[in-house]
Amino acid sequence: MSHAEVWVIAAAAVFGIGLYSLLIASHLLRQLIAIKVMGSAIFLVLVVAAGPIDGALDGLPKALVLTGIVIAISAIAFALALLVRLAEVTGSTSLEDEADDDR
Amino acid sequence: MSLAIDLLIATGLVVLAWQALVGGSLFRGIVMFIVFGLTMALAWARLGSPDLAMAEAAIGAGVTGALLMIAYWRLRALGANRPAPRSPLRARVALGVGLLSAVLVAMIGLAAVGAIGPGGEAGQALAEALPATGLGNPITGVLVIFRNLDTLLEVAVLLAAYVASRAVMGDDKAALPLPPAQDAPLVGALVAVLAPLAVLVAIYLLKAGSQLPGGAFQAGAVLAAGGVLLMLAGRLHPAPLCGVGLRIALVAGTVVFSGVGLIMLALGQPLLAIPGTWAVYLIETAMMISIGATLVLLFAGSAGLTGTPRR
Amino acid sequence: MNALEGLAALLLVAGSSFFLAGTVGLLRFPDALSRLHALTKADNVGLLLICSGLGVLAGSLQTAGMLLLVWLLAMLAATVSAHLIAGRALADDTPELPGEQDDTP
């Protein structure tokens, strides 16, 4: 197994765990963490797929991922503000309908 | 040997993701998420990207962790309802979907690893064009010179996140609650050392960022960490209004970046052409101040900041 | 491997074993205070040994000095955070970590 394959497979597993958690968690804070973790997995795939691991030539995907990290925290910060406001207004930390037979 | 280290860190990432997301209390999940972020930083270091390692540790683990923790504290303080767990059927479906998506990501990733040659054409072009800019760090080169419209909009998105967070707060409230400040005697001593050090490290990262790993985003996150520390130690308090100085700090990055770009346009250059290394420093300094100020305010959950608490 | 590398390897292995001991203590000890005891002491010594090992490997006084600063900073932060956690543990008189008791799924 090559270095790149190790990282890609780990990233895929992390992505799968993230999506699984996003679907089963009912607390919005946990779902937000799941989305962030899935994003990290994709960043990992992007950088690893771009080419040589110790070459100096792969500045582009790294810059792209650096941008992605900052955009991710912007989105998380706004989502957390929405979540706190939701809890203030409705007293709930979930988007599930109370009468949903799913619970 | 080096493959063994990669395997260890990669396995650690998977285990930590599981610990952060599945089972355990939410508090434990947040702590595990922070550890996951730090392990991601190790992964970036292993992948030869110290820039990303620093950004991940400072922003992805540090500031995101602080934001999650403060939101967790606020939700507890509100006494918000805890949602009921999902049904077993849903869990089984989710397991299938998760497995399927993991296989899909692995297939796409493995195909991409084989498909793209070393560096790629764009990476080659970047390596050839970089010396002309006077910058030694290709990532700073991409962010500030070659792909600067993206970076400008990125700073604008962060500003928009602050404005949007203020907008959802409602008119009746000036600030979200913060936990009571720690008044233990050692905290004051720690803050007295760490706050100036945060400024020093931020300026170093900014200056080093032109040639070495570092840059405005890492520096801004370090500044923000200093601000969060001051707030937790009770030296900095949320304020109902955003003062003029803070407003300037919030928009400095967007204004200076687009200002330089527009002036160059007026001088007959292409939009957002960067006239020289001094302009890179100017833009990065403004971005660092904006990023730091915005992240601290997002943590504070208030419009502004003040040194003296409201009585 | 020359003598310097041997010394560095020795320091690194010794440092890692302190970390291992500290982590075992963190996992095995029953309450917050004894866990802190295991962590703060063992990890600070471990970090010092690892920083020394890396300093020997770096072979430059400047890098070694920076590593020393890293250690001092980590000590400072560890001291204060251990102090805060201990204070909280004493105030709560609870063996568990804060937030660990009951929580959301």
XYZ file of N, CA and C in Angstrom, chain A residues 1-98 100-103, chain B residues 2-3 6-7 9-11 13-14 17-26 29-30 33 36 40 43-44 46-49 51-52 55-56 59-60 63-64 67-68 71-72 74-75 78-87 90-91 94-95 97-99 101-102 105-106 109-110 112-113 116-120 122-124 126-127 138-139 142-143 147 150-151 154 157-158 161 164-165 168-170 172-173 176 217-218 295 298:
612
model
N 0.850 -1.198 0.000
C 0.000 0.000 0.000
C 0.888 1.252 0.000
N 0.587 2.190 -0.882
C 1.410 3.393 -0.953
C 0.922 4.417 0.060
N 1.749 5.467 0.259
C 1.369 6.522 1.198
C 0.035 7.142 0.813
N -0.085 7.462 -0.489
C -1.301 8.137 -0.940
C -2.534 7.274 -0.687
N -2.382 5.971 -0.916
C -3.535 5.079 -0.706
C -3.958 5.048 0.755
N -2.957 5.038 1.664
C -3.273 5.055 3.101
C -4.141 6.260 3.436
N -3.720 7.434 2.952
C -4.453 8.661 3.290
C -5.838 8.665 2.662
N -5.921 8.212 1.401
C -7.228 8.241 0.724
C -8.208 7.312 1.443
N -7.735 6.127 1.825
C -8.646 5.175 2.472
C -9.072 5.698 3.849
N -8.110 6.277 4.590
C -8.472 6.843 5.893
C -9.483 7.973 5.708
N -9.244 8.834 4.699
C -10.164 9.950 4.465
C -11.549 9.423 4.108
N -11.594 8.362 3.308
C -12.894 7.796 2.925
C -13.618 7.269 4.158
N -12.878 6.591 5.052
C -13.507 6.073 6.274
C -14.027 7.215 7.133
N -13.222 8.278 7.255
C -13.650 9.432 8.061
C -14.911 10.050 7.453
N -14.935 10.149 6.110
C -16.120 10.715 5.446
C -17.353 9.861 5.738
N -17.188 8.539 5.632
C -18.313 7.644 5.895
C -18.820 7.774 7.326
N -17.895 7.855 8.294
C -18.294 8.034 9.692
C -19.043 9.352 9.851
N -18.538 10.394 9.171
C -19.189 11.704 9.255
C -20.609 11.657 8.740
N -20.812 11.026 7.577
C -22.148 10.979 6.989
C -23.091 10.132 7.858
N -22.565 9.016 8.365
C -23.345 8.152 9.260
C -23.818 8.954 10.477
N -22.871 9.687 11.073
C -23.217 10.462 12.267
C -24.197 11.582 11.936
N -24.001 12.200 10.764
C -24.911 13.276 10.351
C -26.340 12.748 10.270
N -26.479 11.487 9.823
C -27.820 10.918 9.648
C -28.414 10.428 10.970
N -27.595 9.897 11.877
C -28.196 9.350 13.105
C -28.253 10.354 14.247
N -27.368 11.349 14.258
C -27.384 12.290 15.382
C -28.628 13.158 15.283
N -29.228 13.460 16.426
C -30.377 14.363 16.361
C -30.034 15.730 16.935
N -28.922 15.818 17.688
C -28.510 17.122 18.208
C -27.796 17.883 17.089
N -28.229 19.135 16.859
C -27.665 19.897 15.742
C -26.170 20.175 15.913
N -25.728 20.322 17.178
C -24.307 20.578 17.395
C -23.469 19.395 16.899
N -23.950 18.180 17.200
C -23.256 16.984 16.740
C -23.283 16.906 15.206
N -24.403 17.288 14.619
C -24.490 17.243 13.153
C -23.522 18.230 12.516
N -23.357 19.393 13.173
C -22.404 20.379 12.654
C -20.977 19.822 12.686
N -20.630 19.162 13.812
C -19.293 18.563 13.907
C -19.127 17.531 12.795
N -20.206 16.760 12.530
C -20.138 15.748 11.469
C -19.837 16.391 10.122
N -20.496 17.515 9.831
C -20.258 18.186 8.548
C -18.817 18.667 8.464
N -18.312 19.212 9.578
C -16.924 19.703 9.602
C -15.945 18.545 9.366
N -16.208 17.413 9.997
C -15.318 16.259 9.842
C -15.346 15.751 8.397
N -16.543 15.722 7.794
C -16.633 15.302 6.388
C -15.824 16.241 5.497
N -15.893 17.546 5.806
C -15.119 18.517 5.030
C -13.628 18.237 5.133
N -13.156 17.935 6.353
C -11.727 17.640 6.542
C -11.311 16.451 5.696
N -12.187 15.421 5.627
C -11.865 14.231 4.833
C -11.698 14.604 3.363
N -12.576 15.458 2.865
C -12.483 15.855 1.461
C -11.217 16.669 1.204
N -10.866 17.555 2.150
C -9.617 18.320 2.009
C -8.427 17.367 1.866
N -8.457 16.332 2.692
C -7.363 15.359 2.677
C -7.262 14.693 1.301
N -8.412 14.280 0.748
C -8.404 13.639 -0.570
C -7.861 14.604 -1.622
N -8.312 15.878 -1.548
C -7.879 16.876 -2.532
C -6.364 17.010 -2.548
N -5.770 17.178 -1.365
C -4.323 17.409 -1.317
C -3.556 16.152 -1.731
N -4.015 14.989 -1.253
C -3.293 13.758 -1.565
C -3.399 13.450 -3.056
N -4.582 13.678 -3.639
C -4.777 13.360 -5.050
C -3.955 14.264 -5.950
N -3.539 15.428 -5.427
C -2.899 16.411 -6.301
C -1.507 16.003 -6.741
N -0.897 15.033 -6.111
C 0.391 14.652 -6.653
C 1.441 14.358 -5.623
N 2.684 14.617 -5.940
C 3.780 14.149 -5.105
C 3.682 14.719 -3.716
N 4.023 13.917 -2.737
C 3.824 14.336 -1.366
C 4.923 15.284 -0.925
N 6.140 15.100 -1.419
C 7.180 16.000 -0.944
C 7.765 16.860 -2.065
N 6.985 17.074 -3.119
C 7.442 17.985 -4.151
C 7.037 19.393 -3.791
N 7.654 20.383 -4.410
C 7.300 21.766 -4.122
C 6.265 22.279 -5.117
N 5.755 21.398 -5.966
C 4.951 21.855 -7.090
C 3.452 21.944 -6.784
N 3.054 21.415 -5.620
C 1.619 21.294 -5.414
C 1.056 22.393 -4.518
N 1.423 23.635 -4.795
C 0.916 24.744 -3.991
C -0.556 25.042 -4.217
N -1.065 24.683 -5.388
C -2.445 25.066 -5.741
C -3.494 24.385 -4.871
N -3.511 23.050 -4.791
C -4.548 22.445 -3.944
C -4.402 22.826 -2.482
N -3.165 23.069 -2.037
C -2.976 23.457 -0.639
C -3.590 24.827 -0.391
N -3.381 25.748 -1.330
C -3.988 27.071 -1.184
C -5.512 26.952 -1.206
N -6.000 26.064 -2.059
C -7.449 25.841 -2.145
C -7.984 25.341 -0.808
N -7.251 24.410 -0.200
C -7.703 23.844 1.074
C -7.595 24.882 2.189
N -6.548 25.729 2.139
C -6.425 26.795 3.140
C -7.654 27.708 3.066
N -8.037 28.055 1.838
C -9.268 28.825 1.667
C -10.449 28.062 2.251
N -10.489 26.761 1.978
C -11.599 25.937 2.455
C -11.701 25.918 3.965
N -10.549 25.875 4.659
C -10.561 25.835 6.128
C -11.211 27.109 6.679
N -10.869 28.251 6.053
C -11.424 29.519 6.550
C -12.917 29.621 6.228
N -13.302 29.166 5.019
C -14.730 29.190 4.672
C -15.497 28.266 5.628
N -14.886 27.117 5.976
C -15.565 26.178 6.876
C -15.835 26.823 8.224
N -14.850 27.553 8.766
C -15.088 28.149 10.087
C -16.112 29.276 9.982
N -16.140 29.989 8.851
C -17.174 31.017 8.683
C -18.551 30.376 8.734
N -18.708 29.276 7.993
C -20.008 28.610 7.941
C -20.384 28.051 9.310
N -19.409 27.435 9.994
C -19.682 26.859 11.323
C -20.093 27.957 12.296
N -19.373 29.085 12.248
C -19.678 30.171 13.188
C -21.103 30.663 12.980
N -21.497 30.826 11.713
C -22.859 31.293 11.439
C -23.875 30.233 11.854
N -23.574 28.974 11.559
C -24.501 27.900 11.922
C -24.675 27.825 13.442
N -23.586 28.045 14.192
C -23.681 28.008 15.653
C -24.544 29.162 16.161
N -24.398 30.334 15.529
C -25.244 31.470 15.921
C -26.709 31.132 15.682
N -26.994 30.516 14.524
C -28.370 30.099 14.214
C -28.866 29.089 15.245
N -27.996 28.153 15.627
C -28.373 27.099 16.555
C -28.728 27.677 17.925
N -27.878 28.604 18.414
C -28.148 29.205 19.725
C -29.460 29.989 19.671
N -29.668 30.678 18.555
C -30.914 31.441 18.411
C -32.122 30.497 18.363
N -31.967 29.393 17.640
C -33.052 28.401 17.560
C -33.412 27.896 18.951
N -32.362 27.613 19.755
C -32.607 27.111 21.106
C -33.283 28.183 21.963
N -32.895 29.433 21.751
C -33.527 30.524 22.507
C -35.003 30.646 22.181
N -35.322 30.538 20.904
C -36.693 30.792 20.463
C -37.589 29.588 20.710
N -37.106 28.376 20.382
C -37.968 27.199 20.461
C -37.632 26.282 21.637
N -36.477 26.480 22.280
C -36.076 25.596 23.368
C -35.616 24.226 22.893
N -35.418 24.081 21.586
C -35.018 22.775 21.057
C -33.654 22.877 20.375
N -32.932 21.767 20.384
C -31.637 21.751 19.704
C -31.664 20.777 18.539
N -32.853 20.573 17.994
C -32.980 19.629 16.895
C -33.968 20.194 15.883
N -33.825 19.749 14.649
C -34.780 20.178 13.626
C -35.913 19.180 13.471
N -35.872 18.085 14.268
C -36.907 17.057 14.157
C -38.252 17.630 14.578
N -39.273 17.257 13.868
C -40.628 17.610 14.264
C -40.972 16.802 15.513
N -41.599 17.473 16.496
C -41.922 16.784 17.742
C -42.819 15.568 17.496
N -42.924 13.732 14.905
C -42.362 12.816 13.922
C -42.360 11.386 14.459
N -42.896 10.461 13.716
C -42.944 9.085 14.209
C -41.585 8.402 14.104
N -40.618 9.162 13.655
C -39.259 8.641 13.456
C -38.530 8.419 14.778
N -39.019 9.094 15.863
C -38.211 9.058 17.079
C -38.514 7.857 17.953
N 8.434 5.150 7.454
C 7.617 6.355 7.301
C 6.183 5.961 6.946
N 6.030 4.807 6.279
C 4.674 4.334 5.989
C 3.968 3.959 7.285
N 2.627 7.097 8.829
C 1.422 7.528 8.124
C 0.229 6.669 8.512
N 0.462 5.353 8.573
C -0.619 4.431 8.938
C -1.153 4.740 10.332
N -1.028 7.631 12.025
C -1.791 8.885 12.080
C -3.133 8.713 11.375
N -3.121 8.010 10.226
C -4.366 7.821 9.469
C -5.371 7.011 10.286
N -4.880 5.951 10.949
C -5.775 5.166 11.804
C -6.293 6.020 12.952
N -6.839 9.167 12.920
C -7.887 10.055 12.401
C -9.234 9.344 12.380
N -9.235 8.094 11.886
C -10.488 7.347 11.774
C -11.074 7.091 13.168
N -12.385 10.333 14.650
C -13.638 10.755 14.020
C -14.795 9.964 14.615
N -14.585 8.664 14.802
C -15.624 7.826 15.410
C -15.923 8.304 16.830
N -14.854 8.534 17.615
C -15.028 8.987 18.996
C -15.746 10.331 19.069
N -15.444 11.204 18.099
C -16.037 12.536 18.140
C -17.513 12.494 17.757
N -17.882 11.548 16.899
C -19.202 11.636 16.271
C -20.179 10.577 16.733
N -19.707 9.427 17.161
C -20.627 8.327 17.461
C -20.481 7.941 18.932
N -21.587 7.950 19.643
C -21.555 7.532 21.044
C -20.890 8.565 21.926
N -20.969 8.351 23.231
C -20.363 9.290 24.162
C -21.184 10.554 24.287
N -20.840 11.364 25.283
C -21.589 12.606 25.483
C -21.166 13.628 24.440
N -21.983 14.653 24.299
C -21.673 15.701 23.334
C -20.398 16.441 23.735
N -17.604 14.511 22.711
C -17.495 14.602 21.260
C -16.747 15.855 20.826
N -17.040 16.982 21.487
C -16.362 18.232 21.111
C -14.872 18.126 21.425
N -13.318 16.042 18.911
C -13.208 16.765 17.642
C -11.959 17.646 17.638
N -9.151 15.483 17.054
C -9.177 15.133 15.627
C -8.522 16.242 14.801
N -5.331 16.022 12.451
C -5.324 16.473 11.053
C -4.093 17.335 10.787
N -1.328 15.192 10.172
C -1.437 14.606 8.832
C -0.923 15.591 7.784
N -1.323 16.867 7.915
C -0.847 17.864 6.934
C 0.671 17.970 6.997
N 2.727 15.622 7.786
C 3.247 14.431 7.107
C 3.129 14.564 5.592
N 2.108 15.298 5.126
C 1.902 15.455 3.691
C 2.701 16.631 3.137
N 3.633 17.143 3.926
C 4.505 18.202 3.435
C 3.834 19.555 3.308
N 2.798 19.816 4.111
C 2.164 21.138 4.062
C 2.121 21.777 5.446
N 2.005 24.816 6.114
C 1.019 25.907 6.104
C -0.343 25.393 6.551
N -0.745 24.269 5.958
C -2.047 23.695 6.300
C -2.042 23.173 7.724
N -2.660 26.132 9.885
C -4.028 26.634 9.746
C -5.010 25.680 10.414
N -4.783 24.372 10.238
C -5.698 23.382 10.822
C -5.636 23.435 12.346
N -7.016 27.223 13.319
C -8.405 27.530 12.945
C -9.283 26.303 13.103
N -8.867 25.185 12.442
C -9.718 24.004 12.424
C -9.914 23.395 13.802
N -9.751 27.528 17.053
C -10.856 28.497 17.075
C -12.197 27.790 16.893
N -12.255 26.787 15.997
C -13.518 26.046 15.840
C -13.896 25.370 17.153
N -15.321 27.886 19.469
C -16.691 28.257 19.071
C -17.683 27.169 19.463
N -17.294 25.891 19.264
C -18.184 24.778 19.618
C -18.411 24.734 21.128
N -20.674 27.531 22.248
C -22.063 27.251 21.853
C -22.647 26.174 22.762
N -21.850 25.153 23.090
C -22.296 24.088 24.000
C -22.660 24.687 25.355
N -23.530 27.748 26.013
C -24.732 28.587 25.910
C -25.991 27.737 25.836
N -25.928 26.623 25.089
C -27.100 25.745 24.984
C -27.441 25.162 26.348
N -29.035 27.738 28.476
C -30.423 27.964 28.068
C -31.328 26.842 28.542
N -30.726 25.709 28.887
C -31.521 24.550 29.272
C -32.338 24.008 28.106
N -31.760 24.080 26.897
C -32.499 23.617 25.723
C -32.764 22.115 25.813
N -33.876 21.692 25.222
C -34.255 20.287 25.248
C -33.220 19.429 24.549
N -33.005 18.247 25.110
C -32.152 17.310 24.405
C -33.027 16.467 23.498
N -32.663 16.388 22.233
C -33.494 15.600 21.327
C -33.400 14.108 21.637
N -34.465 13.399 21.305
C -34.474 11.956 21.527
C -33.609 11.266 20.481
N -33.053 10.099 20.811
C -32.243 9.383 19.824
C -33.097 8.886 18.662
N -32.432 8.612 17.563
C -33.138 8.138 16.368
C -33.564 6.684 16.506
N -34.453 6.276 15.609
C -34.933 4.901 15.643
C -33.861 3.950 15.112
N -33.560 3.751 11.298
C -32.825 4.848 10.699
C -31.324 4.630 10.842
N -30.916 4.092 12.003
C -29.489 3.851 12.221
C -28.945 2.845 11.213
N -28.660 4.540 7.907
C -27.521 5.466 7.952
C -26.202 4.710 7.822
N -26.135 3.542 8.449
C -24.914 2.740 8.367
C -24.633 2.365 6.913
N -25.721 3.918 4.190
C -25.367 5.118 3.432
C -23.934 5.532 3.724
N -23.552 5.463 5.006
C -22.186 5.827 5.382
C -21.160 4.933 4.708
N -21.411 3.624 4.741
C -20.483 2.675 4.111
C -20.365 2.938 2.615
N -20.968 5.705 0.984
C -20.276 6.957 0.684
C -18.772 6.796 0.894
N -18.379 6.000 1.911
C -16.953 5.782 2.135
C -16.332 5.068 0.943
N -16.029 7.603 -1.932
C -14.918 8.553 -1.758
C -13.589 7.843 -1.998
N -13.475 6.611 -1.497
C -12.229 5.865 -1.692
C -11.984 5.629 -3.181
N -11.056 8.949 -4.841
C -9.721 9.357 -4.410
C -8.634 8.513 -5.038
N -8.837 7.181 -5.025
C -7.805 6.293 -5.580
C -7.660 6.506 -7.081
N -8.218 9.332 -8.598
C -7.571 10.636 -8.798
C -6.077 10.548 -8.521
N -5.693 9.757 -7.496
C -4.268 9.630 -7.181
C -3.507 9.105 -8.387
N -3.599 11.977 -11.811
C -2.892 13.246 -11.914
C -1.399 13.008 -11.802
N -0.660 13.503 -12.752
C 0.787 13.330 -12.757
C 1.431 14.210 -11.700
N 2.732 14.053 -11.519
C 3.436 14.833 -10.503
C 3.267 16.332 -10.738
N 2.693 16.996 -9.739
C 2.597 18.453 -9.823
C 1.454 18.933 -10.682
N 1.255 18.313 -11.835
C 0.212 18.770 -12.737
C 0.672 20.017 -13.474
N -0.834 22.959 -13.810
C -1.011 24.206 -13.076
C 0.081 24.362 -12.026
N 0.433 23.236 -11.358
C 1.494 23.303 -10.355
C 2.823 23.688 -10.987
N 3.079 23.145 -12.177
C 4.286 23.495 -12.927
C 4.313 24.992 -13.241
N 2.760 27.324 -11.719
C 2.938 28.089 -10.475
C 4.417 28.159 -10.116
N 5.110 27.016 -10.191
C 6.523 26.981 -9.822
C 7.340 27.889 -10.737
N 4.830 29.280 -2.079
C 3.877 29.188 -3.202
C 2.430 29.405 -2.769
N 2.106 29.020 -1.511
C 0.720 29.149 -1.084
C 0.340 30.620 -0.932
N -0.190 31.993 -4.395
C -1.504 31.677 -4.962
C -2.575 32.538 -4.304
N -2.500 32.649 -2.969
C -3.581 33.316 -2.243
C -3.632 34.807 -2.538
N -4.507 33.927 -7.346
C -5.919 33.596 -7.230
C -6.558 34.537 -6.218
N -10.408 35.009 -5.222
C -10.935 34.016 -4.264
C -10.638 34.432 -2.839
N -9.384 34.880 -2.616
C -8.978 35.220 -1.253
C -9.733 36.446 -0.758
N -13.035 35.344 0.166
C -12.944 34.526 1.380
C -12.991 35.412 2.623
N -16.425 36.584 2.978
C -17.331 35.569 3.537
C -17.241 35.550 5.057
N -16.018 35.682 5.580
C -15.847 35.706 7.037
C -16.573 36.912 7.628
N -20.176 36.274 7.643
C -20.586 35.375 8.728
C -20.834 36.177 10.001
N -24.091 38.204 9.447
C -25.247 37.319 9.493
C -25.507 36.836 10.917
N -24.423 36.547 11.676
C -24.596 36.117 13.060
C -25.262 37.216 13.880
N -29.116 37.303 13.062
C -30.027 36.313 13.633
C -30.193 36.477 15.143
N -29.407 37.379 15.741
C -29.469 37.534 17.196
C -30.782 38.142 17.676
N -31.464 38.896 16.842
C -32.689 39.553 17.287
C -32.371 40.920 17.865
N -33.567 42.452 20.438
C -33.655 42.668 21.878
C -32.336 42.420 22.586
N -31.364 41.833 21.913
C -30.169 41.416 22.625
C -28.910 42.029 22.062
N -24.652 37.601 23.456
C -24.941 36.300 24.049
C -24.172 36.185 25.365
N -3.789 34.094 7.406
C -4.858 33.326 8.052
C -4.372 32.713 9.349
N -3.186 32.130 9.325
C -2.629 31.568 10.550
C -2.408 32.675 11.573
N -13.045 36.758 14.163
C -13.143 35.499 14.911
C -13.417 35.763 16.392
N -17.030 36.662 16.738
C -17.893 35.487 16.568
C -17.918 34.661 17.848
